[in-house]
Amino acid sequence: MSKEKVNVGIVGLGIYLPKNKMTAKEISEATQGHWAEDAVINKLGIVEKYVPSAERCDGTQEMGALAALDCLKNTGVDPMDIDAILCITEEWKEYPLTTSACYVQDRIGAKNAWGIDVQNRCCTCVSAMKMAKDMLIADDEMNMVLVCGGYRNCDLIDYTDSNLSFMYDLAAGGGAILLKKGYNKNLLLGTHLMSDGSVVHTCGAEVGGILNPATPENTDEVFKLRLMDSPKMKGLLNTVSMPNWLHCIDEALRKSGMTRADIDYLDVLHMKRSGHKGLLADLGLSEDQSIYLENYGHVGQIDQILSLKLALEQGKVKDGTVLSMIAAGIGYTWAANVIKWGDAEYTPQSDLRKRGSLDL
């Protein structure tokens, strides 16, 4: 297929959510009274969130596989037709140093696919979707890529650490999204990403790596998320995070030949309530043009798939809807893409070049 005439569209998606939930009241109690239930709900924006059970099905890799199976069920796609799996499963998983993409490939029977794990923290879904599109356009022999993964970094939160209040919303679940070349529906258009590595070591798991390995004395801290330099990280985020997000959105729109006025639905990760409302206001959108994940929590890089699923179910995304997925992850990274849902009139890539909006 000529690269001048290729579109990449979303065939469908899948979700897996655990049975267990943690309520705002339980989060308040876990903070030992530092956060009242009302503040958890109204400031942090968490009514309840999904958390894993002790069952094997709630393992990080397995949740990604279950979401992939749900995607295949929803789309009717033969797993043998999948050419590659970009797995966005988080590093906190059943067994460290095992390849999650290979786990999914075997679990769903995608024997013709090759797989690779990709990581960009909570930006990974948007990043991997761009990678999948670029791969499909570049490789004449590749037709379908599955992006999927699981997330449960909620295990790593110490609710008595007030520095981590912005991560109290971390939850659990799995998501999958299937992209196909030459699929003239649900087109993935422009994507834009940004990174700022100046704060890369300000937040993460301080204990358990090469510089601070696990010992009998620090086992309680192994893989626990901590702010290692709170003033530096929060200082940067308070000044540049929202402008960077808006820049990513504007650039993704430019690459799609659109402006902010074209956005019908904002597919946005969970954040504190004021930040969510502020972002909508900056974009001139109403609260009806998004879904606030207050009953789900922040399922990391799965949020964008979850929000799209809910929006389709609620009729907020339908044929003709233009939506923008946005994400951010510690590191620090920001990302946004643009998707035109439903049947799409064919737009040659050469025309996009003339408008300066080709995203390759």
mmCIF file of C-alpha atoms in Angstrom:
data_model
loop_
_atom_site.group_PDB
_atom_site.id
_atom_site.type_symbol
_atom_site.label_atom_id
_atom_site.label_comp_id
_atom_site.label_asym_id
_atom_site.label_seq_id
_atom_site.Cartn_x
_atom_site.Cartn_y
_atom_site.Cartn_z
ATOM 1 C CA MET A 1 0.000 0.000 0.000
ATOM 2 C CA SER A 2 1.361 3.414 -0.944
ATOM 3 C CA LYS A 3 2.441 5.535 1.994
ATOM 4 C CA GLU A 4 0.700 8.432 0.223
ATOM 5 C CA LYS A 5 -2.696 6.854 0.838
ATOM 6 C CA VAL A 6 -2.489 5.218 4.221
ATOM 7 C CA ASN A 7 -4.740 5.829 7.196
ATOM 8 C CA VAL A 8 -4.399 4.234 10.624
ATOM 9 C CA GLY A 9 -7.612 3.697 12.541
ATOM 10 C CA ILE A 10 -8.740 2.225 15.838
ATOM 11 C CA VAL A 11 -10.522 -1.102 15.319
ATOM 12 C CA GLY A 12 -11.641 -1.373 18.930
ATOM 13 C CA LEU A 13 -10.634 -1.547 22.557
ATOM 14 C CA GLY A 14 -10.885 -3.651 25.706
ATOM 15 C CA ILE A 15 -10.830 -3.058 29.447
ATOM 16 C CA TYR A 16 -10.310 -5.134 32.567
ATOM 17 C CA LEU A 17 -11.096 -3.790 36.042
ATOM 18 C CA PRO A 18 -10.639 -5.685 39.324
ATOM 19 C CA LYS A 19 -13.593 -6.479 41.568
ATOM 20 C CA ASN A 20 -12.185 -4.660 44.600
ATOM 21 C CA LYS A 21 -12.537 -0.952 45.319
ATOM 22 C CA MET A 22 -11.082 1.428 47.870
ATOM 23 C CA THR A 23 -13.379 4.243 49.001
ATOM 24 C CA ALA A 24 -12.565 7.823 49.946
ATOM 25 C CA LYS A 25 -13.304 6.897 53.548
ATOM 26 C CA GLU A 26 -10.771 4.068 53.425
ATOM 27 C CA ILE A 27 -8.168 6.352 51.838
ATOM 28 C CA SER A 28 -8.781 8.900 54.598
ATOM 29 C CA GLU A 29 -8.307 6.222 57.235
ATOM 30 C CA ALA A 30 -5.099 5.032 55.531
ATOM 31 C CA THR A 31 -3.661 8.548 55.841
ATOM 32 C CA GLN A 32 -4.244 8.272 59.602
ATOM 33 C CA GLY A 33 -6.444 11.339 59.601
ATOM 34 C CA HIS A 34 -4.171 13.673 57.643
ATOM 35 C CA TRP A 35 -6.754 13.751 54.851
ATOM 36 C CA ALA A 36 -10.443 13.948 55.701
ATOM 37 C CA GLU A 37 -12.891 11.933 53.609
ATOM 38 C CA ASP A 38 -14.465 15.136 52.301
ATOM 39 C CA ALA A 39 -11.073 16.449 51.148
ATOM 40 C CA VAL A 40 -10.252 13.151 49.421
ATOM 41 C CA ILE A 41 -13.508 13.457 47.474
ATOM 42 C CA ASN A 42 -13.609 17.175 46.750
ATOM 43 C CA LYS A 43 -9.941 18.120 46.482
ATOM 44 C CA LEU A 44 -8.227 14.935 45.307
ATOM 45 C CA GLY A 45 -11.308 13.925 43.339
ATOM 46 C CA ILE A 46 -11.549 10.320 44.512
ATOM 47 C CA VAL A 47 -14.952 8.915 45.429
ATOM 48 C CA GLU A 48 -13.593 5.396 45.034
ATOM 49 C CA LYS A 49 -10.946 3.630 42.995
ATOM 50 C CA TYR A 50 -10.259 0.142 41.704
ATOM 51 C CA VAL A 51 -7.636 -1.861 43.579
ATOM 52 C CA PRO A 52 -6.405 -5.410 43.001
ATOM 53 C CA SER A 53 -7.404 -8.484 44.934
ATOM 54 C CA ALA A 54 -5.043 -11.315 45.818
ATOM 55 C CA GLU A 55 -6.348 -13.312 42.853
ATOM 56 C CA ARG A 56 -3.919 -14.165 40.051
ATOM 57 C CA CYS A 57 -6.179 -12.441 37.515
ATOM 58 C CA ASP A 58 -5.237 -9.105 39.076
ATOM 59 C CA GLY A 59 -1.556 -9.483 38.289
ATOM 60 C CA THR A 60 -0.287 -6.626 36.145
ATOM 61 C CA GLN A 61 0.629 -8.741 33.118
ATOM 62 C CA GLU A 62 -2.544 -10.808 33.413
ATOM 63 C CA MET A 63 -4.766 -7.709 33.573
ATOM 64 C CA GLY A 64 -3.176 -6.550 30.313
ATOM 65 C CA ALA A 65 -3.860 -9.952 28.752
ATOM 66 C CA LEU A 66 -7.473 -9.956 29.981
ATOM 67 C CA ALA A 67 -8.000 -6.507 28.466
ATOM 68 C CA ALA A 68 -6.498 -7.760 25.194
ATOM 69 C CA LEU A 69 -8.874 -10.740 25.212
ATOM 70 C CA ASP A 70 -11.762 -8.340 25.825
ATOM 71 C CA CYS A 71 -10.607 -6.273 22.847
ATOM 72 C CA LEU A 72 -10.500 -9.347 20.602
ATOM 73 C CA LYS A 73 -13.969 -10.360 21.781
ATOM 74 C CA ASN A 74 -15.346 -6.868 21.109
ATOM 75 C CA THR A 75 -13.825 -6.610 17.634
ATOM 76 C CA GLY A 76 -14.015 -10.202 16.406
ATOM 77 C CA VAL A 77 -10.379 -9.938 15.281
ATOM 78 C CA ASP A 78 -8.418 -13.169 14.857
ATOM 79 C CA PRO A 79 -5.325 -12.910 17.106
ATOM 80 C CA MET A 80 -3.314 -14.555 14.317
ATOM 81 C CA ASP A 81 -3.828 -11.358 12.291
ATOM 82 C CA ILE A 82 -1.942 -9.216 14.835
ATOM 83 C CA ASP A 83 1.541 -8.330 13.596
ATOM 84 C CA ALA A 84 2.992 -6.758 16.739
ATOM 85 C CA ILE A 85 2.198 -6.118 20.391
ATOM 86 C CA LEU A 86 3.378 -2.912 22.047
ATOM 87 C CA CYS A 87 2.894 -3.719 25.708
ATOM 88 C CA ILE A 88 2.371 -0.806 28.081
ATOM 89 C CA THR A 89 2.283 -2.932 31.247
ATOM 90 C CA GLU A 90 3.965 -1.116 34.115
ATOM 91 C CA GLU A 91 7.314 -2.270 35.521
ATOM 92 C CA TRP A 92 5.601 -3.330 38.756
ATOM 93 C CA LYS A 93 4.423 -6.775 37.642
ATOM 94 C CA GLU A 94 4.310 -10.468 38.506
ATOM 95 C CA TYR A 95 8.012 -11.165 37.937
ATOM 96 C CA PRO A 96 10.625 -8.417 37.360
ATOM 97 C CA LEU A 97 12.631 -8.613 34.128
ATOM 98 C CA THR A 98 10.048 -10.743 32.323
ATOM 99 C CA THR A 99 8.654 -9.435 29.029
ATOM 100 C CA SER A 100 4.992 -8.515 29.327
ATOM 101 C CA ALA A 101 4.440 -8.407 25.549
ATOM 102 C CA CYS A 102 5.537 -12.026 25.262
ATOM 103 C CA TYR A 103 3.166 -12.948 28.086
ATOM 104 C CA VAL A 104 0.253 -11.333 26.250
ATOM 105 C CA GLN A 105 1.276 -12.843 22.910
ATOM 106 C CA ASP A 106 1.107 -16.356 24.352
ATOM 107 C CA ARG A 107 -1.970 -15.685 26.469
ATOM 108 C CA ILE A 108 -4.120 -14.479 23.548
ATOM 109 C CA GLY A 109 -2.721 -16.825 20.907
ATOM 110 C CA ALA A 110 -1.154 -14.143 18.709
ATOM 111 C CA LYS A 111 1.474 -16.564 17.404
ATOM 112 C CA ASN A 112 2.337 -14.480 14.341
ATOM 113 C CA ALA A 113 3.062 -11.347 16.371
ATOM 114 C CA TRP A 114 6.314 -10.116 17.787
ATOM 115 C CA GLY A 115 6.223 -8.084 20.986
ATOM 116 C CA ILE A 116 8.101 -5.420 22.863
ATOM 117 C CA ASP A 117 7.576 -3.630 26.174
ATOM 118 C CA VAL A 118 7.530 0.165 26.038
ATOM 119 C CA GLN A 119 7.610 2.514 29.005
ATOM 120 C CA ASN A 120 6.887 6.196 29.392
ATOM 121 C CA ARG A 121 5.122 5.985 32.752
ATOM 122 C CA CYS A 122 1.560 7.316 32.548
ATOM 123 C CA CYS A 123 2.233 8.685 29.036
ATOM 124 C CA THR A 124 2.872 5.206 27.658
ATOM 125 C CA CYS A 125 -0.491 4.610 25.977
ATOM 126 C CA VAL A 126 -0.425 7.825 23.935
ATOM 127 C CA SER A 127 3.268 7.294 23.155
ATOM 128 C CA ALA A 128 2.739 3.674 22.096
ATOM 129 C CA MET A 129 -0.203 4.621 19.867
ATOM 130 C CA LYS A 130 2.061 7.031 17.990
ATOM 131 C CA MET A 131 4.727 4.341 17.729
ATOM 132 C CA ALA A 132 2.146 1.871 16.404
ATOM 133 C CA LYS A 133 0.921 4.330 13.772
ATOM 134 C CA ASP A 134 4.441 5.164 12.636
ATOM 135 C CA MET A 135 5.361 1.471 12.446
ATOM 136 C CA LEU A 136 2.270 0.664 10.389
ATOM 137 C CA ILE A 137 2.996 3.461 7.937
ATOM 138 C CA ALA A 138 6.709 2.612 7.634
ATOM 139 C CA ASP A 139 6.448 -1.177 7.272
ATOM 140 C CA ASP A 140 4.642 -2.405 4.148
ATOM 141 C CA GLU A 141 4.238 -5.884 5.658
ATOM 142 C CA MET A 142 2.658 -4.733 8.916
ATOM 143 C CA ASN A 143 -1.114 -4.249 9.106
ATOM 144 C CA MET A 144 -2.281 -4.470 12.719
ATOM 145 C CA VAL A 145 -0.711 -3.549 16.073
ATOM 146 C CA LEU A 146 -2.120 -4.222 19.528
ATOM 147 C CA VAL A 147 -1.322 -1.731 22.285
ATOM 148 C CA CYS A 148 -2.196 -3.180 25.683
ATOM 149 C CA GLY A 149 -1.097 -3.469 29.290
ATOM 150 C CA GLY A 150 -1.886 -3.591 32.976
ATOM 151 C CA TYR A 151 -1.249 -1.247 35.882
ATOM 152 C CA ARG A 152 -1.373 -1.481 39.686
ATOM 153 C CA ASN A 153 1.103 1.026 41.088
ATOM 154 C CA CYS A 154 -1.417 1.617 43.870
ATOM 155 C CA ASP A 155 0.495 -1.164 45.645
ATOM 156 C CA LEU A 156 3.472 1.169 45.974
ATOM 157 C CA ILE A 157 1.772 4.036 47.837
ATOM 158 C CA ASP A 158 2.390 4.844 51.503
ATOM 159 C CA TYR A 159 -0.720 6.801 52.477
ATOM 160 C CA THR A 160 1.015 8.155 55.594
ATOM 161 C CA ASP A 161 3.434 10.072 53.346
ATOM 162 C CA SER A 162 1.716 13.412 52.725
ATOM 163 C CA ASN A 163 4.162 14.204 49.901
ATOM 164 C CA LEU A 164 2.420 11.522 47.882
ATOM 165 C CA SER A 165 -1.108 12.906 48.138
ATOM 166 C CA PHE A 166 -1.123 13.602 44.376
ATOM 167 C CA MET A 167 -0.656 9.840 43.885
ATOM 168 C CA TYR A 168 -3.294 8.625 46.351
ATOM 169 C CA ASP A 169 -5.525 8.136 43.306
ATOM 170 C CA LEU A 170 -3.313 5.394 41.792
ATOM 171 C CA ALA A 171 -5.530 2.429 40.982
ATOM 172 C CA ALA A 172 -5.480 -0.880 39.085
ATOM 173 C CA GLY A 173 -6.727 -2.247 35.788
ATOM 174 C CA GLY A 174 -5.869 -3.213 32.230
ATOM 175 C CA GLY A 175 -6.556 -1.767 28.798
ATOM 176 C CA ALA A 176 -6.090 -2.628 25.132
ATOM 177 C CA ILE A 177 -6.510 -0.733 21.875
ATOM 178 C CA LEU A 178 -6.101 -2.194 18.385
ATOM 179 C CA LEU A 179 -4.828 -0.123 15.447
ATOM 180 C CA LYS A 180 -5.003 -1.123 11.788
ATOM 181 C CA LYS A 181 -3.470 0.262 8.609
ATOM 182 C CA GLY A 182 -5.908 1.218 5.892
ATOM 183 C CA TYR A 183 -8.792 1.239 8.366
ATOM 184 C CA ASN A 184 -10.835 4.255 7.315
ATOM 185 C CA LYS A 185 -12.610 4.677 10.655
ATOM 186 C CA ASN A 186 -11.660 6.147 14.029
ATOM 187 C CA LEU A 187 -8.520 7.723 12.592
ATOM 188 C CA LEU A 188 -5.512 8.436 14.767
ATOM 189 C CA LEU A 189 -4.322 11.804 13.475
ATOM 190 C CA GLY A 190 -1.639 14.022 15.016
ATOM 191 C CA THR A 191 0.346 13.322 18.188
ATOM 192 C CA HIS A 192 2.772 15.520 20.090
ATOM 193 C CA LEU A 193 4.996 14.611 23.032
ATOM 194 C CA MET A 194 7.347 16.549 25.315
ATOM 195 C CA SER A 195 9.908 15.532 27.933
ATOM 196 C CA ASP A 196 11.835 17.341 30.666
ATOM 197 C CA GLY A 197 14.527 15.134 32.164
ATOM 198 C CA SER A 198 15.662 17.726 34.705
ATOM 199 C CA VAL A 199 13.394 16.089 37.300
ATOM 200 C CA VAL A 200 13.907 12.457 36.304
ATOM 201 C CA HIS A 201 15.224 11.386 39.718
ATOM 202 C CA THR A 202 12.889 13.483 41.847
ATOM 203 C CA CYS A 203 10.109 10.867 42.007
ATOM 204 C CA GLY A 204 10.212 7.090 41.817
ATOM 205 C CA ALA A 205 11.157 3.982 43.748
ATOM 206 C CA GLU A 206 14.163 5.096 45.764
ATOM 207 C CA VAL A 207 15.044 1.652 47.123
ATOM 208 C CA GLY A 208 15.542 -1.555 45.153
ATOM 209 C CA GLY A 209 17.733 -0.415 42.270
ATOM 210 C CA ILE A 210 21.469 -0.354 41.625
ATOM 211 C CA LEU A 211 22.258 2.812 43.602
ATOM 212 C CA ASN A 212 20.221 1.825 46.658
ATOM 213 C CA PRO A 213 19.775 -1.954 46.551
ATOM 214 C CA ALA A 214 17.472 -3.952 48.761
ATOM 215 C CA THR A 215 18.920 -5.072 52.092
ATOM 216 C CA PRO A 216 17.420 -6.855 55.116
ATOM 217 C CA GLU A 217 17.175 -3.437 56.796
ATOM 218 C CA ASN A 218 15.193 -1.649 54.071
ATOM 219 C CA THR A 219 12.808 -4.299 52.768
ATOM 220 C CA ASP A 220 9.776 -2.198 53.746
ATOM 221 C CA GLU A 221 10.951 0.517 51.335
ATOM 222 C CA VAL A 222 11.686 -1.671 48.309
ATOM 223 C CA PHE A 223 9.793 -0.306 45.282
ATOM 224 C CA LYS A 224 7.820 2.180 47.405
ATOM 225 C CA LEU A 225 7.126 5.376 45.477
ATOM 226 C CA ARG A 226 8.663 8.469 47.079
ATOM 227 C CA LEU A 227 9.368 12.086 46.229
ATOM 228 C CA MET A 228 13.155 12.240 46.388
ATOM 229 C CA ASP A 229 13.263 15.980 45.752
ATOM 230 C CA SER A 230 9.802 17.383 46.388
ATOM 231 C CA PRO A 231 10.613 21.126 46.014
ATOM 232 C CA LYS A 232 12.350 20.621 42.669
ATOM 233 C CA MET A 233 9.616 18.454 41.162
ATOM 234 C CA LYS A 234 6.681 20.459 42.442
ATOM 235 C CA GLY A 235 8.402 23.693 41.496
ATOM 236 C CA LEU A 236 8.786 22.604 37.888
ATOM 237 C CA LEU A 237 5.295 21.177 37.623
ATOM 238 C CA ASN A 238 3.647 24.237 39.120
ATOM 239 C CA THR A 239 5.233 26.456 36.476
ATOM 240 C CA VAL A 240 5.366 24.392 33.274
ATOM 241 C CA SER A 241 3.012 21.405 33.488
ATOM 242 C CA MET A 242 -0.189 23.060 32.288
ATOM 243 C CA PRO A 243 1.538 25.155 29.580
ATOM 244 C CA ASN A 244 3.302 22.024 28.314
ATOM 245 C CA TRP A 245 0.026 20.114 28.189
ATOM 246 C CA LEU A 246 -1.658 22.893 26.249
ATOM 247 C CA HIS A 247 1.324 23.039 23.890
ATOM 248 C CA CYS A 248 1.045 19.286 23.229
ATOM 249 C CA ILE A 249 -2.679 19.628 22.548
ATOM 250 C CA ASP A 250 -2.177 22.601 20.224
ATOM 251 C CA GLU A 251 0.626 20.850 18.327
ATOM 252 C CA ALA A 252 -1.364 17.613 17.974
ATOM 253 C CA LEU A 253 -4.246 19.689 16.616
ATOM 254 C CA ARG A 254 -1.949 21.552 14.221
ATOM 255 C CA LYS A 255 -0.611 18.267 12.870
ATOM 256 C CA SER A 256 -4.228 17.215 12.349
ATOM 257 C CA GLY A 257 -5.199 20.420 10.544
ATOM 258 C CA MET A 258 -7.432 21.467 13.454
ATOM 259 C CA THR A 259 -7.708 23.975 16.312
ATOM 260 C CA ARG A 260 -9.054 23.880 19.859
ATOM 261 C CA ALA A 261 -12.493 24.743 18.512
ATOM 262 C CA ASP A 262 -12.616 21.321 16.838
ATOM 263 C CA ILE A 263 -12.347 19.334 20.090
ATOM 264 C CA ASP A 264 -15.615 17.662 21.065
ATOM 265 C CA TYR A 265 -14.324 15.397 23.840
ATOM 266 C CA LEU A 266 -11.275 15.576 26.105
ATOM 267 C CA ASP A 267 -10.021 12.092 26.952
ATOM 268 C CA VAL A 268 -8.035 12.945 30.049
ATOM 269 C CA LEU A 269 -6.287 11.035 32.811
ATOM 270 C CA HIS A 270 -7.453 11.421 36.393
ATOM 271 C CA MET A 271 -6.022 14.382 38.300
ATOM 272 C CA LYS A 272 -7.141 16.552 41.196
ATOM 273 C CA ARG A 273 -10.566 18.066 40.678
ATOM 274 C CA SER A 274 -9.429 21.689 40.317
ATOM 275 C CA GLY A 275 -6.836 20.743 37.696
ATOM 276 C CA HIS A 276 -9.426 18.870 35.652
ATOM 277 C CA LYS A 277 -11.848 21.790 35.698
ATOM 278 C CA GLY A 278 -9.078 24.283 34.959
ATOM 279 C CA LEU A 279 -7.901 22.366 31.916
ATOM 280 C CA LEU A 280 -11.421 22.187 30.510
ATOM 281 C CA ALA A 281 -11.812 25.936 31.059
ATOM 282 C CA ASP A 282 -8.508 26.677 29.316
ATOM 283 C CA LEU A 283 -9.723 24.718 26.285
ATOM 284 C CA GLY A 284 -13.186 26.286 26.299
ATOM 285 C CA LEU A 285 -14.849 22.934 27.017
ATOM 286 C CA SER A 286 -17.742 22.098 29.343
ATOM 287 C CA GLU A 287 -17.667 19.348 31.956
ATOM 288 C CA ASP A 288 -20.058 17.378 29.733
ATOM 289 C CA GLN A 289 -17.277 17.161 27.149
ATOM 290 C CA SER A 290 -15.149 14.925 29.327
ATOM 291 C CA ILE A 291 -15.503 12.226 31.983
ATOM 292 C CA TYR A 292 -13.980 12.737 35.408
ATOM 293 C CA LEU A 293 -12.693 9.381 36.627
ATOM 294 C CA GLU A 294 -13.647 9.990 40.273
ATOM 295 C CA ASN A 295 -15.144 6.494 40.583
ATOM 296 C CA TYR A 296 -12.163 4.744 39.005
ATOM 297 C CA GLY A 297 -9.017 6.474 40.193
ATOM 298 C CA HIS A 298 -5.888 6.955 38.105
ATOM 299 C CA VAL A 299 -5.197 3.660 36.316
ATOM 300 C CA GLY A 300 -1.919 5.042 34.996
ATOM 301 C CA GLN A 301 -1.513 4.755 31.248
ATOM 302 C CA ILE A 302 -4.826 2.882 31.006
ATOM 303 C CA ASP A 303 -6.876 6.033 31.742
ATOM 304 C CA GLN A 304 -7.122 7.090 28.089
ATOM 305 C CA ILE A 305 -8.545 3.719 26.991
ATOM 306 C CA LEU A 306 -10.922 3.659 29.966
ATOM 307 C CA SER A 307 -12.156 7.198 29.300
ATOM 308 C CA LEU A 308 -12.790 6.379 25.633
ATOM 309 C CA LYS A 309 -14.725 3.229 26.556
ATOM 310 C CA LEU A 310 -16.919 5.161 29.004
ATOM 311 C CA ALA A 311 -17.442 7.980 26.497
ATOM 312 C CA LEU A 312 -18.604 5.533 23.832
ATOM 313 C CA GLU A 313 -20.999 3.900 26.291
ATOM 314 C CA GLN A 314 -22.395 7.279 27.368
ATOM 315 C CA GLY A 315 -22.736 8.621 23.833
ATOM 316 C CA LYS A 316 -20.170 11.375 24.359
ATOM 317 C CA VAL A 317 -18.071 9.955 21.525
ATOM 318 C CA LYS A 318 -19.889 8.965 18.336
ATOM 319 C CA ASP A 319 -19.488 9.247 14.580
ATOM 320 C CA GLY A 320 -17.931 12.611 13.765
ATOM 321 C CA THR A 321 -16.557 13.278 17.259
ATOM 322 C CA VAL A 322 -13.071 14.776 17.466
ATOM 323 C CA LEU A 323 -11.352 13.776 20.676
ATOM 324 C CA SER A 324 -7.970 14.434 22.195
ATOM 325 C CA MET A 325 -6.253 11.970 24.486
ATOM 326 C CA ILE A 326 -3.899 13.674 26.923
ATOM 327 C CA ALA A 327 -1.432 12.178 29.368
ATOM 328 C CA ALA A 328 1.506 12.982 31.617
ATOM 329 C CA GLY A 329 4.013 10.844 33.461
ATOM 330 C CA ILE A 330 6.796 11.215 35.982
ATOM 331 C CA GLY A 331 10.100 11.618 34.238
ATOM 332 C CA TYR A 332 8.649 14.117 33.256
ATOM 333 C CA THR A 333 6.617 13.698 30.077
ATOM 334 C CA TRP A 334 3.494 15.194 28.505
ATOM 335 C CA ALA A 335 1.520 13.959 25.503
ATOM 336 C CA ALA A 336 -1.600 14.549 23.435
ATOM 337 C CA ASN A 337 -3.119 13.088 20.306
ATOM 338 C CA VAL A 338 -6.159 13.723 18.126
ATOM 339 C CA ILE A 339 -8.648 11.079 16.980
ATOM 340 C CA LYS A 340 -11.539 11.540 14.533
ATOM 341 C CA TRP A 341 -14.161 8.950 15.486
ATOM 342 C CA GLY A 342 -16.430 7.186 13.023
ATOM 343 C CA ASP A 343 -16.268 6.839 9.253
ATOM 344 C CA ALA A 344 -13.784 9.297 7.831
ATOM 345 C CA GLU A 345 -13.530 10.906 4.452
ATOM 346 C CA TYR A 346 -10.224 9.926 2.953
ATOM 347 C CA THR A 347 -7.548 12.619 3.199
ATOM 348 C CA PRO A 348 -4.385 11.857 1.194
ATOM 349 C CA GLN A 349 -1.178 12.239 3.135
ATOM 350 C CA SER A 350 0.090 14.527 0.358
ATOM 351 C CA ASP A 351 -2.699 16.979 1.189
ATOM 352 C CA LEU A 352 -1.680 16.906 4.849
ATOM 353 C CA ARG A 353 1.885 17.728 3.833
ATOM 354 C CA LYS A 354 0.662 20.772 1.936
ATOM 355 C CA ARG A 355 -1.073 21.955 5.106
ATOM 356 C CA GLY A 356 2.030 21.232 7.190
ATOM 357 C CA SER A 357 0.109 18.745 9.322
ATOM 358 C CA LEU A 358 1.668 15.374 8.535
ATOM 359 C CA ASP A 359 2.455 13.398 11.706
ATOM 360 C CA LEU A 360 5.090 10.821 10.788
#
